[in-house]
PDB file of C-alpha atoms in Angstrom:
ATOM      1  CA  UNK A  16       0.000   0.000   0.000  1.00 45.00           C
ATOM      2  CA  UNK A  17       1.237   3.492  -0.828  1.00 51.00           C
ATOM      3  CA  UNK A  18       2.131   5.902   1.978  1.00 56.00           C
ATOM      4  CA  UNK A  19      -0.572   8.291   3.122  1.00 59.00           C
ATOM      5  CA  UNK A  20      -0.162  11.714   1.453  1.00 59.00           C
ATOM      6  CA  UNK A  21      -0.036  13.434   4.856  1.00 64.00           C
ATOM      7  CA  UNK A  22       3.349  11.841   5.399  1.00 76.00           C
ATOM      8  CA  UNK A  23       4.895  13.737   2.491  1.00 78.00           C
ATOM      9  CA  UNK A  24       4.300  16.624   0.118  1.00 79.00           C
ATOM     10  CA  UNK A  25       4.247  16.228  -3.650  1.00 79.00           C
ATOM     11  CA  UNK A  26       5.623  18.802  -6.071  1.00 81.00           C
ATOM     12  CA  UNK A  27       4.733  18.692  -9.765  1.00 84.00           C
ATOM     13  CA  UNK A  28       6.787  19.699 -12.785  1.00 87.00           C
ATOM     14  CA  UNK A  29       4.079  22.269 -13.464  1.00 83.00           C
ATOM     15  CA  UNK A  30       5.336  24.126 -10.371  1.00 82.00           C
ATOM     16  CA  UNK A  31       8.816  24.529 -11.841  1.00 86.00           C
ATOM     17  CA  UNK A  32       8.085  27.734 -13.736  1.00 84.00           C
ATOM     18  CA  UNK A  33       6.794  29.385 -10.564  1.00 83.00           C
ATOM     19  CA  UNK A  34       9.678  28.185  -8.423  1.00 87.00           C
ATOM     20  CA  UNK A  35      12.232  29.466 -10.932  1.00 87.00           C
ATOM     21  CA  UNK A  36      10.913  32.990 -10.354  1.00 87.00           C
ATOM     22  CA  UNK A  37      11.925  32.690  -6.687  1.00 90.00           C
ATOM     23  CA  UNK A  38      15.333  33.081  -5.129  1.00 92.00           C
ATOM     24  CA  UNK A  39      16.934  30.174  -3.295  1.00 92.00           C
ATOM     25  CA  UNK A  40      16.064  31.897  -0.010  1.00 92.00           C
ATOM     26  CA  UNK A  41      12.411  32.178  -1.033  1.00 89.00           C
ATOM     27  CA  UNK A  42      12.310  28.505  -2.125  1.00 90.00           C
ATOM     28  CA  UNK A  43      13.722  27.528   1.255  1.00 93.00           C
ATOM     29  CA  UNK A  44      11.107  29.599   3.124  1.00 92.00           C
ATOM     30  CA  UNK A  45       8.370  28.138   0.926  1.00 90.00           C
ATOM     31  CA  UNK A  46       9.463  24.531   1.493  1.00 91.00           C
ATOM     32  CA  UNK A  47       9.842  24.881   5.261  1.00 92.00           C
ATOM     33  CA  UNK A  48       6.543  26.754   5.510  1.00 89.00           C
ATOM     34  CA  UNK A  49       4.566  24.112   3.589  1.00 89.00           C
ATOM     35  CA  UNK A  50       6.123  21.244   5.541  1.00 88.00           C
ATOM     36  CA  UNK A  51       5.329  22.894   8.893  1.00 89.00           C
ATOM     37  CA  UNK A  52       1.769  23.444   7.703  1.00 87.00           C
ATOM     38  CA  UNK A  53       1.165  19.815   6.762  1.00 83.00           C
ATOM     39  CA  UNK A  54       3.239  18.194   9.503  1.00 86.00           C
ATOM     40  CA  UNK A  55       2.324  20.452  12.458  1.00 86.00           C
ATOM     41  CA  UNK A  56      -0.628  22.460  11.294  1.00 86.00           C
ATOM     42  CA  UNK A  57       1.307  25.725  11.565  1.00 89.00           C
ATOM     43  CA  UNK A  58       0.165  28.178   8.823  1.00 90.00           C
ATOM     44  CA  UNK A  59       3.102  29.919   7.096  1.00 90.00           C
ATOM     45  CA  UNK A  60       3.366  33.699   7.162  1.00 91.00           C
ATOM     46  CA  UNK A  61       4.400  35.108   3.806  1.00 89.00           C
ATOM     47  CA  UNK A  62       2.699  38.495   4.286  1.00 89.00           C
ATOM     48  CA  UNK A  63       6.007  40.278   3.789  1.00 93.00           C
ATOM     49  CA  UNK A  64       6.573  38.720   0.348  1.00 91.00           C
ATOM     50  CA  UNK A  65       3.741  39.097  -2.161  1.00 87.00           C
ATOM     51  CA  UNK A  66       5.322  36.833  -4.840  1.00 88.00           C
ATOM     52  CA  UNK A  67       6.116  34.089  -2.354  1.00 84.00           C
ATOM     53  CA  UNK A  68       2.581  34.260  -0.982  1.00 86.00           C
ATOM     54  CA  UNK A  69       1.044  33.801  -4.444  1.00 88.00           C
ATOM     55  CA  UNK A  70       3.283  30.831  -5.340  1.00 87.00           C
ATOM     56  CA  UNK A  71       2.657  29.192  -1.969  1.00 86.00           C
ATOM     57  CA  UNK A  72      -1.102  29.532  -2.387  1.00 86.00           C
ATOM     58  CA  UNK A  73      -1.039  27.638  -5.686  1.00 85.00           C
ATOM     59  CA  UNK A  74       1.201  24.821  -4.430  1.00 88.00           C
ATOM     60  CA  UNK A  75      -0.693  24.389  -1.148  1.00 87.00           C
ATOM     61  CA  UNK A  76      -3.977  24.290  -3.070  1.00 84.00           C
ATOM     62  CA  UNK A  77      -2.690  21.393  -5.234  1.00 83.00           C
ATOM     63  CA  UNK A  78      -1.471  19.518  -2.145  1.00 85.00           C
ATOM     64  CA  UNK A  79      -4.911  19.924  -0.543  1.00 84.00           C
ATOM     65  CA  UNK A  80      -6.490  18.441  -3.677  1.00 84.00           C
ATOM     66  CA  UNK A  81      -4.199  15.398  -3.408  1.00 82.00           C
ATOM     67  CA  UNK A  82      -5.218  14.915   0.212  1.00 82.00           C
ATOM     68  CA  UNK A  83      -8.913  15.153  -0.655  1.00 85.00           C
ATOM     69  CA  UNK A  84      -8.559  12.618  -3.508  1.00 85.00           C
ATOM     70  CA  UNK A  85      -6.812  10.195  -1.196  1.00 84.00           C
ATOM     71  CA  UNK A  86      -9.551  10.469   1.418  1.00 85.00           C
ATOM     72  CA  UNK A  87     -12.225   9.837  -1.222  1.00 88.00           C
ATOM     73  CA  UNK A  88     -10.395   6.731  -2.381  1.00 86.00           C
ATOM     74  CA  UNK A  89     -10.120   5.453   1.187  1.00 86.00           C
ATOM     75  CA  UNK A  90     -13.841   6.014   1.726  1.00 87.00           C
ATOM     76  CA  UNK A  91     -14.688   4.003  -1.418  1.00 87.00           C
ATOM     77  CA  UNK A  92     -12.370   1.162  -0.366  1.00 85.00           C
ATOM     78  CA  UNK A  93     -13.907   1.031   3.089  1.00 85.00           C
ATOM     79  CA  UNK A  94     -17.376   0.892   1.593  1.00 84.00           C
ATOM     80  CA  UNK A  95     -16.394  -1.874  -0.832  1.00 81.00           C
ATOM     81  CA  UNK A  96     -14.747  -3.811   1.955  1.00 79.00           C
ATOM     82  CA  UNK A  97     -17.903  -3.652   4.036  1.00 79.00           C
ATOM     83  CA  UNK A  98     -19.867  -5.021   1.059  1.00 76.00           C
ATOM     84  CA  UNK A  99     -17.460  -7.901   0.558  1.00 70.00           C
ATOM     85  CA  UNK A 100     -15.221  -6.718  -2.281  1.00 60.00           C
ATOM     86  CA  UNK A 101     -14.748  -4.324  -5.128  1.00 57.00           C
ATOM     87  CA  UNK A 102     -17.734  -3.282  -7.224  1.00 59.00           C
ATOM     88  CA  UNK A 103     -18.482  -4.958 -10.516  1.00 61.00           C
ATOM     89  CA  UNK A 104     -16.492  -3.583 -13.387  1.00 60.00           C
ATOM     90  CA  UNK A 105     -13.444  -2.823 -11.257  1.00 60.00           C
ATOM     91  CA  UNK A 106     -10.793  -4.124 -13.628  1.00 59.00           C
ATOM     92  CA  UNK A 107      -7.958  -3.435 -11.200  1.00 59.00           C
ATOM     93  CA  UNK A 108      -9.508  -5.717  -8.586  1.00 56.00           C
ATOM     94  CA  UNK A 109     -10.112  -8.388 -11.219  1.00 58.00           C
ATOM     95  CA  UNK A 110      -6.498  -8.228 -12.392  1.00 60.00           C
ATOM     96  CA  UNK A 111      -5.239  -8.474  -8.809  1.00 62.00           C
ATOM     97  CA  UNK A 112      -7.363 -11.568  -8.205  1.00 67.00           C
ATOM     98  CA  UNK A 113      -6.136 -13.183 -11.424  1.00 73.00           C
ATOM     99  CA  UNK A 114      -2.515 -12.481 -10.518  1.00 73.00           C
ATOM    100  CA  UNK A 115      -2.995 -13.960  -7.054  1.00 74.00           C
ATOM    101  CA  UNK A 116      -4.603 -17.083  -8.525  1.00 78.00           C
ATOM    102  CA  UNK A 117      -1.725 -17.511 -10.972  1.00 79.00           C
ATOM    103  CA  UNK A 118       0.816 -17.190  -8.170  1.00 79.00           C
ATOM    104  CA  UNK A 119      -1.021 -19.788  -6.087  1.00 79.00           C
ATOM    105  CA  UNK A 120      -1.181 -22.170  -9.049  1.00 82.00           C
ATOM    106  CA  UNK A 121       2.551 -21.752  -9.735  1.00 82.00           C
ATOM    107  CA  UNK A 122       3.437 -22.358  -6.094  1.00 81.00           C
ATOM    108  CA  UNK A 123       1.240 -25.472  -5.975  1.00 81.00           C
ATOM    109  CA  UNK A 124       2.903 -26.858  -9.090  1.00 81.00           C
ATOM    110  CA  UNK A 125       6.353 -26.244  -7.601  1.00 76.00           C
ATOM    111  CA  UNK A 126       5.387 -27.996  -4.376  1.00 79.00           C
ATOM    112  CA  UNK A 127       3.957 -30.984  -6.257  1.00 76.00           C
ATOM    113  CA  UNK A 128       7.088 -31.199  -8.419  1.00 73.00           C
ATOM    114  CA  UNK A 129       9.276 -31.050  -5.321  1.00 71.00           C
ATOM    115  CA  UNK A 130       7.310 -33.876  -3.671  1.00 70.00           C
ATOM    116  CA  UNK A 131       7.441 -35.902  -6.881  1.00 61.00           C
ATOM    117  CA  UNK A 132      11.224 -35.522  -7.052  1.00 58.00           C
ATOM    118  CA  UNK A 133      11.506 -36.691  -3.463  1.00 53.00           C
ATOM    119  CA  UNK A 134       9.510 -39.825  -4.235  1.00 49.00           C
ATOM    120  CA  UNK A 135      11.568 -40.541  -7.352  1.00 46.00           C
ATOM    121  CA  UNK A 136      14.859 -40.170  -5.516  1.00 42.00           C
ATOM    122  CA  UNK A 137      13.937 -42.330  -2.503  1.00 37.00           C
ATOM    123  CA  UNK A 138      12.423 -45.786  -2.122  1.00 35.00           C
ATOM    124  CA  UNK A 139      10.620 -47.132   0.927  1.00 37.00           C
ATOM    125  CA  UNK A 140      11.491 -50.792   1.554  1.00 39.00           C
ATOM    126  CA  UNK A 141      11.569 -53.199   4.464  1.00 39.00           C
ATOM    127  CA  UNK A 142      14.673 -54.878   3.059  1.00 39.00           C
ATOM    128  CA  UNK A 143      16.988 -52.060   4.120  1.00 46.00           C
ATOM    129  CA  UNK A 144      17.333 -50.702   7.639  1.00 41.00           C
ATOM    130  CA  UNK A 145      13.837 -51.702   8.842  1.00 40.00           C
ATOM    131  CA  UNK A 146      11.662 -49.651   6.558  1.00 42.00           C
ATOM    132  CA  UNK A 147      13.869 -46.588   6.202  1.00 50.00           C
ATOM    133  CA  UNK A 148      14.262 -44.968   2.819  1.00 71.00           C
ATOM    134  CA  UNK A 149      16.409 -46.789   0.315  1.00 80.00           C
ATOM    135  CA  UNK A 150      20.092 -46.108   0.808  1.00 89.00           C
ATOM    136  CA  UNK A 151      21.901 -47.366  -2.276  1.00 93.00           C
ATOM    137  CA  UNK A 152      25.317 -46.865  -0.746  1.00 93.00           C
ATOM    138  CA  UNK A 153      24.292 -48.963   2.263  1.00 93.00           C
ATOM    139  CA  UNK A 154      23.478 -51.870  -0.063  1.00 94.00           C
ATOM    140  CA  UNK A 155      26.867 -51.582  -1.749  1.00 94.00           C
ATOM    141  CA  UNK A 156      28.656 -51.384   1.604  1.00 94.00           C
ATOM    142  CA  UNK A 157      26.765 -54.445   2.820  1.00 93.00           C
ATOM    143  CA  UNK A 158      27.813 -56.372  -0.288  1.00 95.00           C
ATOM    144  CA  UNK A 159      31.471 -55.396   0.123  1.00 95.00           C
ATOM    145  CA  UNK A 160      31.453 -56.429   3.791  1.00 95.00           C
ATOM    146  CA  UNK A 161      29.616 -59.753   3.355  1.00 95.00           C
ATOM    147  CA  UNK A 162      30.685 -61.017  -0.057  1.00 95.00           C
ATOM    148  CA  UNK A 163      34.396 -60.911   0.685  1.00 94.00           C
ATOM    149  CA  UNK A 164      35.142 -63.571  -1.915  1.00 92.00           C
ATOM    150  CA  UNK A 165      33.813 -61.427  -4.765  1.00 94.00           C
ATOM    151  CA  UNK A 166      35.256 -58.307  -6.334  1.00 92.00           C
ATOM    152  CA  UNK A 167      34.326 -55.200  -4.371  1.00 94.00           C
ATOM    153  CA  UNK A 168      32.098 -52.559  -5.902  1.00 94.00           C
ATOM    154  CA  UNK A 169      34.089 -49.387  -6.520  1.00 93.00           C
ATOM    155  CA  UNK A 170      31.482 -47.169  -8.217  1.00 92.00           C
ATOM    156  CA  UNK A 171      27.769 -46.744  -7.592  1.00 92.00           C
ATOM    157  CA  UNK A 172      26.497 -46.030 -11.108  1.00 93.00           C
ATOM    158  CA  UNK A 173      22.968 -45.171 -12.196  1.00 92.00           C
ATOM    159  CA  UNK A 174      22.667 -48.621 -13.776  1.00 93.00           C
ATOM    160  CA  UNK A 175      23.540 -50.259 -10.472  1.00 93.00           C
ATOM    161  CA  UNK A 176      21.013 -48.085  -8.672  1.00 93.00           C
ATOM    162  CA  UNK A 177      18.356 -49.348 -11.070  1.00 92.00           C
ATOM    163  CA  UNK A 178      19.425 -52.935 -10.413  1.00 93.00           C
ATOM    164  CA  UNK A 179      19.230 -52.376  -6.645  1.00 94.00           C
ATOM    165  CA  UNK A 180      15.794 -50.812  -6.990  1.00 91.00           C
ATOM    166  CA  UNK A 181      14.589 -53.736  -9.099  1.00 91.00           C
ATOM    167  CA  UNK A 182      16.108 -56.243  -6.656  1.00 93.00           C
ATOM    168  CA  UNK A 183      13.847 -54.988  -3.868  1.00 92.00           C
ATOM    169  CA  UNK A 184      10.816 -56.479  -5.623  1.00 90.00           C
ATOM    170  CA  UNK A 185      12.563 -59.774  -6.276  1.00 91.00           C
ATOM    171  CA  UNK A 186      13.747 -60.133  -2.674  1.00 92.00           C
ATOM    172  CA  UNK A 187      10.305 -59.608  -1.197  1.00 90.00           C
ATOM    173  CA  UNK A 188      10.591 -60.018   2.582  1.00 91.00           C
ATOM    174  CA  UNK A 189      14.235 -61.079   2.384  1.00 92.00           C
ATOM    175  CA  UNK A 190      16.851 -58.467   3.210  1.00 92.00           C
ATOM    176  CA  UNK A 191      19.877 -57.679   1.083  1.00 94.00           C
ATOM    177  CA  UNK A 192      22.072 -58.906   3.952  1.00 94.00           C
ATOM    178  CA  UNK A 193      20.402 -62.331   3.943  1.00 94.00           C
ATOM    179  CA  UNK A 194      20.737 -62.562   0.196  1.00 95.00           C
ATOM    180  CA  UNK A 195      24.420 -61.592   0.231  1.00 95.00           C
ATOM    181  CA  UNK A 196      25.091 -64.246   2.887  1.00 95.00           C
ATOM    182  CA  UNK A 197      23.508 -66.850   0.586  1.00 93.00           C
ATOM    183  CA  UNK A 198      25.825 -65.741  -2.219  1.00 95.00           C
ATOM    184  CA  UNK A 199      28.937 -65.784  -0.049  1.00 95.00           C
ATOM    185  CA  UNK A 200      28.044 -69.258   1.269  1.00 94.00           C
ATOM    186  CA  UNK A 201      28.025 -70.714  -2.265  1.00 93.00           C
ATOM    187  CA  UNK A 202      31.313 -72.314  -3.280  1.00 92.00           C
ATOM    188  CA  UNK A 203      30.265 -72.095  -6.904  1.00 92.00           C
ATOM    189  CA  UNK A 204      29.320 -68.387  -6.915  1.00 94.00           C
ATOM    190  CA  UNK A 205      32.427 -67.366  -4.989  1.00 93.00           C
ATOM    191  CA  UNK A 206      34.825 -69.325  -7.203  1.00 92.00           C
ATOM    192  CA  UNK A 207      35.909 -71.715  -4.459  1.00 91.00           C
ATOM    193  CA  UNK A 208      34.932 -74.465  -6.888  1.00 86.00           C
ATOM    194  CA  UNK A 209      35.948 -73.547 -10.385  1.00 85.00           C
ATOM    195  CA  UNK A 210      37.619 -70.669 -12.201  1.00 87.00           C
ATOM    196  CA  UNK A 211      34.575 -68.426 -12.454  1.00 91.00           C
ATOM    197  CA  UNK A 212      32.880 -66.372  -9.773  1.00 91.00           C
ATOM    198  CA  UNK A 213      29.882 -64.091  -9.743  1.00 93.00           C
ATOM    199  CA  UNK A 214      29.923 -60.287  -9.625  1.00 94.00           C
ATOM    200  CA  UNK A 215      27.726 -57.673  -7.976  1.00 95.00           C
ATOM    201  CA  UNK A 216      25.927 -56.999 -11.263  1.00 95.00           C
ATOM    202  CA  UNK A 217      25.437 -60.702 -11.936  1.00 95.00           C
ATOM    203  CA  UNK A 218      23.822 -61.501  -8.599  1.00 94.00           C
ATOM    204  CA  UNK A 219      21.412 -58.545  -8.972  1.00 94.00           C
ATOM    205  CA  UNK A 220      20.066 -59.761 -12.288  1.00 92.00           C
ATOM    206  CA  UNK A 221      16.403 -60.738 -11.637  1.00 92.00           C
ATOM    207  CA  UNK A 222      16.760 -64.141 -13.316  1.00 92.00           C
ATOM    208  CA  UNK A 223      19.952 -64.936 -11.420  1.00 93.00           C
ATOM    209  CA  UNK A 224      18.488 -63.728  -8.132  1.00 94.00           C
ATOM    210  CA  UNK A 225      15.582 -66.141  -8.438  1.00 94.00           C
ATOM    211  CA  UNK A 226      17.976 -69.053  -8.960  1.00 93.00           C
ATOM    212  CA  UNK A 227      20.107 -68.038  -5.989  1.00 94.00           C
ATOM    213  CA  UNK A 228      17.084 -67.599  -3.703  1.00 94.00           C
ATOM    214  CA  UNK A 229      15.607 -70.943  -4.801  1.00 92.00           C
ATOM    215  CA  UNK A 230      18.831 -72.668  -3.789  1.00 91.00           C
ATOM    216  CA  UNK A 231      20.257 -73.627  -7.192  1.00 92.00           C
ATOM    217  CA  UNK A 232      23.747 -72.581  -6.083  1.00 91.00           C
ATOM    218  CA  UNK A 233      23.796 -73.924  -2.534  1.00 90.00           C
ATOM    219  CA  UNK A 234      26.509 -76.340  -1.530  1.00 88.00           C
ATOM    220  CA  UNK A 235      25.605 -79.978  -1.051  1.00 81.00           C
ATOM    221  CA  UNK A 236      26.251 -82.205   1.981  1.00 63.00           C
ATOM    222  CA  UNK A 237      28.373 -81.003   4.867  1.00 40.00           C
ATOM    223  CA  UNK A 238      29.659 -78.015   2.902  1.00 46.00           C
ATOM    224  CA  UNK A 239      26.297 -76.201   3.123  1.00 44.00           C
ATOM    225  CA  UNK A 240      26.932 -72.883   4.837  1.00 43.00           C
ATOM    226  CA  UNK A 241      23.394 -71.540   4.596  1.00 43.00           C
ATOM    227  CA  UNK A 242      21.095 -74.096   6.208  1.00 42.00           C
ATOM    228  CA  UNK A 243      19.095 -71.328   7.889  1.00 40.00           C
ATOM    229  CA  UNK A 244      17.512 -70.479   4.554  1.00 40.00           C
ATOM    230  CA  UNK A 245      14.919 -72.955   3.305  1.00 39.00           C
ATOM    231  CA  UNK A 246      15.072 -74.828   0.009  1.00 38.00           C
ATOM    232  CA  UNK A 247      16.856 -77.824  -1.434  1.00 39.00           C
ATOM    233  CA  UNK A 248      20.588 -78.160  -0.828  1.00 43.00           C
ATOM    234  CA  UNK A 249      21.611 -78.579  -4.426  1.00 45.00           C
ATOM    235  CA  UNK A 250      24.662 -77.505  -6.362  1.00 53.00           C
ATOM    236  CA  UNK A 251      24.605 -76.920 -10.117  1.00 57.00           C
ATOM    237  CA  UNK A 252      25.163 -80.142 -11.984  1.00 59.00           C
ATOM    238  CA  UNK A 253      28.136 -80.570 -14.259  1.00 58.00           C
ATOM    239  CA  UNK A 254      25.776 -80.135 -17.221  1.00 58.00           C
ATOM    240  CA  UNK A 255      24.497 -76.828 -15.797  1.00 63.00           C
ATOM    241  CA  UNK A 256      28.016 -75.586 -15.162  1.00 62.00           C
ATOM    242  CA  UNK A 257      29.061 -76.561 -18.655  1.00 61.00           C
ATOM    243  CA  UNK A 258      26.037 -74.747 -20.111  1.00 62.00           C
ATOM    244  CA  UNK A 259      26.793 -71.578 -18.133  1.00 66.00           C
ATOM    245  CA  UNK A 260      30.441 -71.702 -19.163  1.00 62.00           C
ATOM    246  CA  UNK A 261      29.422 -71.891 -22.819  1.00 61.00           C
ATOM    247  CA  UNK A 262      27.039 -68.968 -22.329  1.00 61.00           C
ATOM    248  CA  UNK A 263      29.777 -66.917 -20.717  1.00 61.00           C
ATOM    249  CA  UNK A 264      32.137 -67.656 -23.576  1.00 57.00           C
ATOM    250  CA  UNK A 265      29.473 -66.762 -26.129  1.00 56.00           C
ATOM    251  CA  UNK A 266      28.029 -63.599 -24.527  1.00 56.00           C
ATOM    252  CA  UNK A 267      31.140 -62.439 -22.689  1.00 56.00           C
ATOM    253  CA  UNK A 268      30.674 -59.524 -20.286  1.00 50.00           C
ATOM    254  CA  UNK A 269      26.939 -59.280 -20.970  1.00 51.00           C
ATOM    255  CA  UNK A 270      26.400 -62.686 -19.440  1.00 52.00           C
ATOM    256  CA  UNK A 271      28.683 -61.928 -16.501  1.00 49.00           C
ATOM    257  CA  UNK A 272      26.671 -58.788 -15.789  1.00 46.00           C
ATOM    258  CA  UNK A 273      23.472 -60.788 -15.666  1.00 48.00           C
ATOM    259  CA  UNK A 274      21.905 -59.212 -18.761  1.00 46.00           C
ATOM    260  CA  UNK A 275      21.294 -62.481 -20.667  1.00 46.00           C
ATOM    261  CA  UNK A 276      19.628 -64.968 -18.365  1.00 42.00           C
TER     262      UNK A 276
END
């Protein structure tokens, strides 16, 4: 809201011609006199200077008109406020309302976008830290600490984040820690039996995860290190190992990363 006119005085360019006819001393007397009049109610005395008196009369008259216009505007606003708003046809009020609505709409869109980004960047899952939001780095750290027989993960790429996110659905109620213990307990997956061993990317492939969870790579007999997890204690047959070796030779790194099966 603009300041009330009784807190200042307004001079117009139309007053310039009159003021130029005055000396600097007269302009100073005029200015101080008008300000004392409007600020303190003290009428100026220019009876000794006819020219100054005439100029002052014109300027003070214009200031009084400004004051009266302001009071009329305030009276109209008060009346409109009592009636519940601006009268019909008040384009200024309409424009203000439209601007306010646009600002509200923009702010709402920004808030929704911010919430959407939060949901996209975080995942709620019971498989990591008892229902806390998904912490990709925590999954990687858990793998490096548990699967000591496999190559450690050095970089957490966007592709690996997608694999981790997808693995949550495959694991169901099983935690990543439980799954990594199953992998580490397998002599076949860790290379304790044979020249090949799995990788972080391989064990997060959905197809490979299902086989690991179902026990296809568990050790047989007394070598089983994961009896706490249900399922048959079977180790891949020689035919299965031969088939996987051929697939690895044929597909190379794609197969090792779990992108084929």
